[in-house]
Short mmCIF file of C-alpha atoms and ligand atoms in Angstrom, two decimals:
data_model
loop_
_atom_site.label_atom_id
_atom_site.label_comp_id
_atom_site.label_asym_id
_atom_site.label_seq_id
_atom_site.Cartn_x
_atom_site.Cartn_y
_atom_site.Cartn_z
CA MET A 1 0.00 0.00 0.00
CA ASN A 2 1.12 3.50 -0.81
CA ARG A 3 1.16 5.45 2.43
CA ILE A 4 1.72 9.18 1.97
CA PRO A 5 4.57 10.14 4.30
CA LEU A 6 3.86 12.67 7.01
CA VAL A 7 6.41 15.07 8.46
CA ALA A 8 5.21 16.84 11.60
CA GLY A 9 7.07 19.64 13.36
CA ASN A 10 6.54 19.67 17.13
CA TRP A 11 7.57 23.16 18.22
CA LYS A 12 7.03 22.28 21.89
CA MET A 13 7.06 25.32 24.22
CA ASN A 14 8.93 27.52 21.76
CA LYS A 15 8.04 30.60 19.71
CA THR A 16 5.93 33.62 20.56
CA VAL A 17 3.07 34.46 18.22
CA PRO A 18 5.17 36.78 16.00
CA GLU A 19 8.01 34.24 15.95
CA SER A 20 5.56 31.47 15.05
CA LEU A 21 4.12 33.48 12.17
CA ALA A 22 7.63 34.14 10.86
CA LEU A 23 8.67 30.48 11.10
CA ALA A 24 5.45 29.25 9.46
CA ALA A 25 5.91 31.78 6.64
CA ASP A 26 9.51 30.67 6.06
CA ILE A 27 8.47 27.01 5.95
CA VAL A 28 5.59 27.65 3.57
CA ALA A 29 7.78 29.77 1.30
CA GLY A 30 10.29 26.95 0.90
CA LEU A 31 7.93 24.01 0.50
CA PRO A 32 7.91 21.89 -2.62
CA ARG A 33 4.73 20.46 -4.18
CA LEU A 34 2.77 18.63 -1.56
CA ASP A 35 1.20 15.73 -3.51
CA ASP A 36 3.64 13.19 -2.20
CA VAL A 37 4.18 14.27 1.40
CA GLU A 38 1.93 15.71 4.09
CA VAL A 39 3.35 18.45 6.30
CA ALA A 40 1.94 19.30 9.71
CA LEU A 41 2.98 22.10 12.05
CA LEU A 42 2.37 21.80 15.78
CA PRO A 43 2.96 25.25 17.28
CA PRO A 44 2.14 26.05 20.91
CA PHE A 45 -1.57 26.63 21.61
CA THR A 46 -1.19 30.43 21.64
CA SER A 47 0.08 30.34 18.06
CA LEU A 48 -2.22 27.69 16.58
CA TRP A 49 -5.04 29.98 15.53
CA PRO A 50 -2.80 32.86 14.38
CA VAL A 51 -0.80 30.44 12.22
CA SER A 52 -3.99 28.85 10.89
CA THR A 53 -5.35 32.22 9.75
CA SER A 54 -2.05 33.41 8.30
CA GLY A 55 -2.70 31.85 4.91
CA ILE A 56 -1.11 28.44 5.39
CA GLY A 57 -4.44 26.75 4.66
CA ASP A 58 -4.00 27.56 0.99
CA THR A 59 -0.66 25.79 0.87
CA GLY A 60 -1.71 22.29 1.93
CA VAL A 61 0.18 22.53 5.21
CA VAL A 62 -2.00 21.33 8.09
CA LEU A 63 -1.97 22.00 11.81
CA GLY A 64 -1.80 19.86 14.88
CA ALA A 65 -2.17 20.52 18.59
CA GLN A 66 0.56 19.29 20.93
CA ASP A 67 -1.99 17.93 23.40
CA LEU A 68 -5.63 18.26 24.44
CA TYR A 69 -7.88 17.40 27.36
CA TRP A 70 -10.62 14.80 27.14
CA GLU A 71 -13.50 16.86 28.54
CA VAL A 72 -15.45 19.17 26.23
CA SER A 73 -15.81 22.11 28.63
CA GLY A 74 -15.92 22.94 32.30
CA ALA A 75 -13.81 23.74 35.33
CA TYR A 76 -10.44 22.49 34.05
CA THR A 77 -8.26 25.57 34.39
CA GLY A 78 -5.52 25.75 31.81
CA GLU A 79 -6.71 22.85 29.67
CA ILE A 80 -7.72 22.89 25.99
CA SER A 81 -10.80 21.00 24.87
CA PRO A 82 -11.05 18.97 21.64
CA ALA A 83 -14.11 21.05 20.73
CA MET A 84 -11.88 24.16 20.72
CA LEU A 85 -9.65 22.60 18.06
CA SER A 86 -12.20 20.78 15.99
CA GLY A 87 -12.91 21.87 12.44
CA TRP A 88 -9.67 23.72 11.72
CA CYS A 89 -6.93 21.66 13.30
CA ARG A 90 -6.27 18.23 11.77
CA TYR A 91 -4.05 16.41 14.27
CA ALA A 92 -3.60 16.15 18.01
CA LEU A 93 -0.35 14.76 19.36
CA ILE A 94 -1.14 12.53 22.30
CA GLY A 95 1.13 10.77 24.78
CA HIS A 96 4.39 12.52 23.93
CA SER A 97 7.02 11.23 26.34
CA GLU A 98 7.46 14.72 27.80
CA ARG A 99 3.76 14.65 28.73
CA ARG A 100 4.12 11.16 30.18
CA ARG A 101 7.34 11.96 32.09
CA LEU A 102 6.80 15.55 33.24
CA PHE A 103 3.02 15.75 33.53
CA GLY A 104 2.07 12.31 34.76
CA GLU A 105 0.24 11.04 31.69
CA THR A 106 -0.49 7.34 31.68
CA ASP A 107 -1.67 4.78 29.14
CA ASP A 108 -5.17 5.40 30.48
CA THR A 109 -5.11 9.19 30.03
CA VAL A 110 -3.57 8.71 26.59
CA ASN A 111 -6.49 6.48 25.62
CA ARG A 112 -9.05 8.96 26.96
CA LYS A 113 -7.44 11.70 24.90
CA VAL A 114 -7.34 9.52 21.79
CA GLN A 115 -11.07 8.83 22.15
CA ALA A 116 -11.83 12.51 22.78
CA ALA A 117 -9.85 13.59 19.72
CA LEU A 118 -11.66 11.11 17.47
CA ALA A 119 -15.04 12.17 18.83
CA HIS A 120 -14.24 15.70 17.64
CA ASP A 121 -12.88 14.90 14.21
CA LEU A 122 -9.23 15.32 15.20
CA ARG A 123 -6.73 12.70 14.10
CA PRO A 124 -4.68 11.42 17.02
CA MET A 125 -0.92 11.16 16.58
CA VAL A 126 -0.15 8.63 19.30
CA ALA A 127 3.41 8.69 20.62
CA VAL A 128 4.96 5.57 22.13
CA GLY A 129 8.51 4.53 22.94
CA GLU A 130 10.85 3.07 25.50
CA THR A 131 13.16 4.84 27.95
CA LEU A 132 16.93 4.40 27.91
CA GLU A 133 16.78 2.00 30.82
CA GLU A 134 14.05 -0.05 29.15
CA ASN A 135 16.03 -0.08 25.92
CA GLU A 136 19.25 -1.16 27.60
CA SER A 137 17.49 -3.93 29.48
CA GLY A 138 16.01 -5.29 26.24
CA ARG A 139 12.42 -4.31 27.08
CA THR A 140 11.50 -2.26 23.99
CA GLU A 141 9.10 -4.92 22.73
CA GLU A 142 7.47 -5.28 26.14
CA VAL A 143 6.92 -1.50 26.42
CA LEU A 144 5.48 -1.10 22.93
CA SER A 145 3.31 -4.19 23.43
CA ARG A 146 1.75 -2.41 26.42
CA GLN A 147 1.55 1.17 25.10
CA VAL A 148 0.10 0.49 21.63
CA PRO A 149 -2.96 -1.60 22.59
CA ALA A 150 -3.59 0.59 25.65
CA GLY A 151 -3.54 3.77 23.57
CA LEU A 152 -5.88 2.30 20.96
CA ALA A 153 -8.26 0.47 23.32
CA GLY A 154 -11.93 0.72 22.42
CA LEU A 155 -11.42 2.05 18.88
CA ASP A 156 -13.21 0.53 15.92
CA GLU A 157 -11.74 0.08 12.45
CA ALA A 158 -13.08 3.38 11.08
CA GLN A 159 -11.53 5.25 14.00
CA GLY A 160 -8.29 3.33 13.61
CA LEU A 161 -8.00 4.59 10.05
CA GLN A 162 -7.75 8.15 11.43
CA VAL A 163 -4.81 7.36 13.70
CA VAL A 164 -1.12 8.09 13.17
CA MET A 165 1.44 6.30 15.34
CA ALA A 166 4.77 7.85 16.31
CA TYR A 167 7.64 5.70 17.54
CA GLU A 168 9.68 7.99 19.75
CA PRO A 169 12.36 6.26 21.82
CA VAL A 170 12.65 8.51 24.86
CA TRP A 171 16.45 8.29 24.86
CA ALA A 172 16.56 9.79 21.35
CA ILE A 173 14.34 12.82 21.99
CA GLY A 174 16.30 16.05 22.13
CA THR A 175 19.53 14.16 22.85
CA GLY A 176 21.19 14.15 19.45
CA ARG A 177 21.28 10.36 19.77
CA THR A 178 19.19 8.95 16.92
CA ALA A 179 17.97 5.38 16.69
CA THR A 180 19.75 3.38 14.02
CA PRO A 181 17.64 2.88 10.90
CA GLU A 182 17.53 -0.83 11.81
CA HIS A 183 16.18 -0.16 15.31
CA ALA A 184 13.66 2.36 13.97
CA GLU A 185 12.48 -0.12 11.33
CA GLN A 186 12.23 -3.00 13.79
CA SER A 187 10.22 -0.94 16.27
CA CYS A 188 7.94 0.63 13.64
CA ALA A 189 7.29 -2.82 12.15
CA LEU A 190 6.41 -4.09 15.63
CA ILE A 191 4.03 -1.16 16.13
CA ARG A 192 2.34 -2.04 12.83
CA ARG A 193 1.92 -5.66 13.96
CA LEU A 194 0.47 -4.45 17.26
CA VAL A 195 -1.96 -2.20 15.38
CA ALA A 196 -2.97 -5.25 13.30
CA GLN A 197 -3.69 -7.20 16.47
CA ALA A 198 -5.68 -4.32 17.96
CA LEU A 199 -7.58 -3.03 14.94
CA GLY A 200 -7.12 -5.49 12.09
CA PRO A 201 -5.00 -5.78 8.97
CA ALA A 202 -6.65 -2.98 6.98
CA VAL A 203 -5.81 -0.40 9.63
CA ALA A 204 -2.29 -1.77 10.05
CA GLU A 205 -1.71 -1.58 6.31
CA SER A 206 -2.75 2.06 6.06
CA VAL A 207 -1.64 3.51 9.41
CA ARG A 208 1.35 5.78 9.17
CA VAL A 209 4.08 5.04 11.69
CA LEU A 210 6.43 7.99 12.14
CA TYR A 211 9.87 7.91 13.68
CA GLY A 212 10.81 10.70 16.10
CA GLY A 213 14.00 11.32 18.02
CA SER A 214 16.78 13.68 16.92
CA VAL A 215 15.80 13.58 13.24
CA THR A 216 18.03 15.96 11.27
CA PRO A 217 18.64 16.71 7.59
CA ALA A 218 21.68 14.41 7.85
CA ASN A 219 19.85 11.28 9.03
CA ALA A 220 16.29 11.78 7.73
CA ALA A 221 16.64 10.07 4.34
CA GLU A 222 18.07 6.86 5.75
CA LEU A 223 15.45 6.64 8.48
CA MET A 224 12.58 7.30 6.12
CA ALA A 225 13.84 4.83 3.55
CA GLN A 226 12.86 2.04 5.94
CA ALA A 227 9.81 0.07 4.80
CA ASN A 228 7.79 0.66 7.97
CA VAL A 229 8.83 4.26 8.65
CA ASP A 230 6.24 6.56 7.07
CA GLY A 231 7.61 9.94 8.01
CA ALA A 232 9.02 11.84 10.96
CA LEU A 233 7.97 13.65 14.09
CA VAL A 234 10.56 16.39 14.40
CA GLY A 235 11.30 18.46 17.49
CA GLY A 236 14.45 20.60 17.57
CA ALA A 237 15.05 20.62 13.81
CA SER A 238 11.50 21.83 13.16
CA LEU A 239 12.40 25.21 14.69
CA VAL A 240 14.79 25.99 11.84
CA ALA A 241 12.94 26.38 8.54
CA ALA A 242 15.84 25.21 6.35
CA ASP A 243 16.37 22.07 8.43
CA PHE A 244 12.68 21.22 8.55
CA LEU A 245 12.38 21.74 4.79
CA ALA A 246 15.34 19.44 4.18
CA ILE A 247 13.64 16.74 6.27
CA VAL A 248 10.40 17.21 4.30
CA ALA A 249 12.37 16.79 1.08
CA ALA A 250 13.95 13.59 2.43
CA ALA A 251 10.50 12.16 3.17
CA ALA A 252 9.06 12.78 -0.28
CA PRO A 253 9.32 9.68 -2.44
CA PRO A 254 11.23 10.25 -5.67
CA LEU A 255 8.95 11.43 -8.47
CA ALA A 256 8.20 8.69 -10.99
C1 PEP B 1 9.92 15.28 19.74
O1 PEP B 1 9.84 16.07 20.67
O2 PEP B 1 8.91 14.69 19.36
C2 PEP B 1 11.21 15.05 19.12
C3 PEP B 1 11.33 14.05 18.31
O3 PEP B 1 12.22 15.92 19.46
P1 PEP B 1 13.68 15.99 18.77
O4 PEP B 1 13.50 15.92 17.29
O5 PEP B 1 14.24 17.31 19.22
O6 PEP B 1 14.45 14.83 19.29
#
């Protein structure tokens, strides 16, 4: 199956509104044709709407939120509801390891957020991955075998077709230490098998599994050449337009 690669830039807690508008404009100005790769920007919440109304909609670039809460409204100071994002924001990143590690998110809260996103027409980008200690003790498979079904619990096939998975080994995020292409491929292939077990072969065949963790222009092509790696979730390098554009170019399959 021909899966269109997706390159998503997670800006994390970086960029003021004017800085976000400038970065989005630089990215859009340098983008190639978008038929063969999908590009998503995930600015901080304060910048999401300004970036969305800055003209990027005409370019094919789409937006994603870095997180959301599972309730629709109410006394949840500081949280952002899926209803507030629905209709103009395509993706919601859920379960990023920084959310799990620094803000106490669990497999259960990840699943609640996935369900809430889907109920509001947002496509969940579900991040999973092992810590350094888990990696070094040979427990990558065990961790993914827990996180993937837990994150996708309760979904039906139609909902599964909206999901994007992101394999993000925690030890590779923001460290400059990238997974080898072999490790990325092995883990992304495992995630696809776990999706097949949870949601069936049709979903597994079409779900995009991204790799994230210190992706740079220098390593992107080799990572994305792997059969089960369908794009990249990019942190640090997404804050520099030229670097992000080079990663987008590496993800686009060669034109026939
Ligand atoms: C991320 O935060 O999802 C990420 C992959 O970060 P970085 O590219 O900086 O490692």
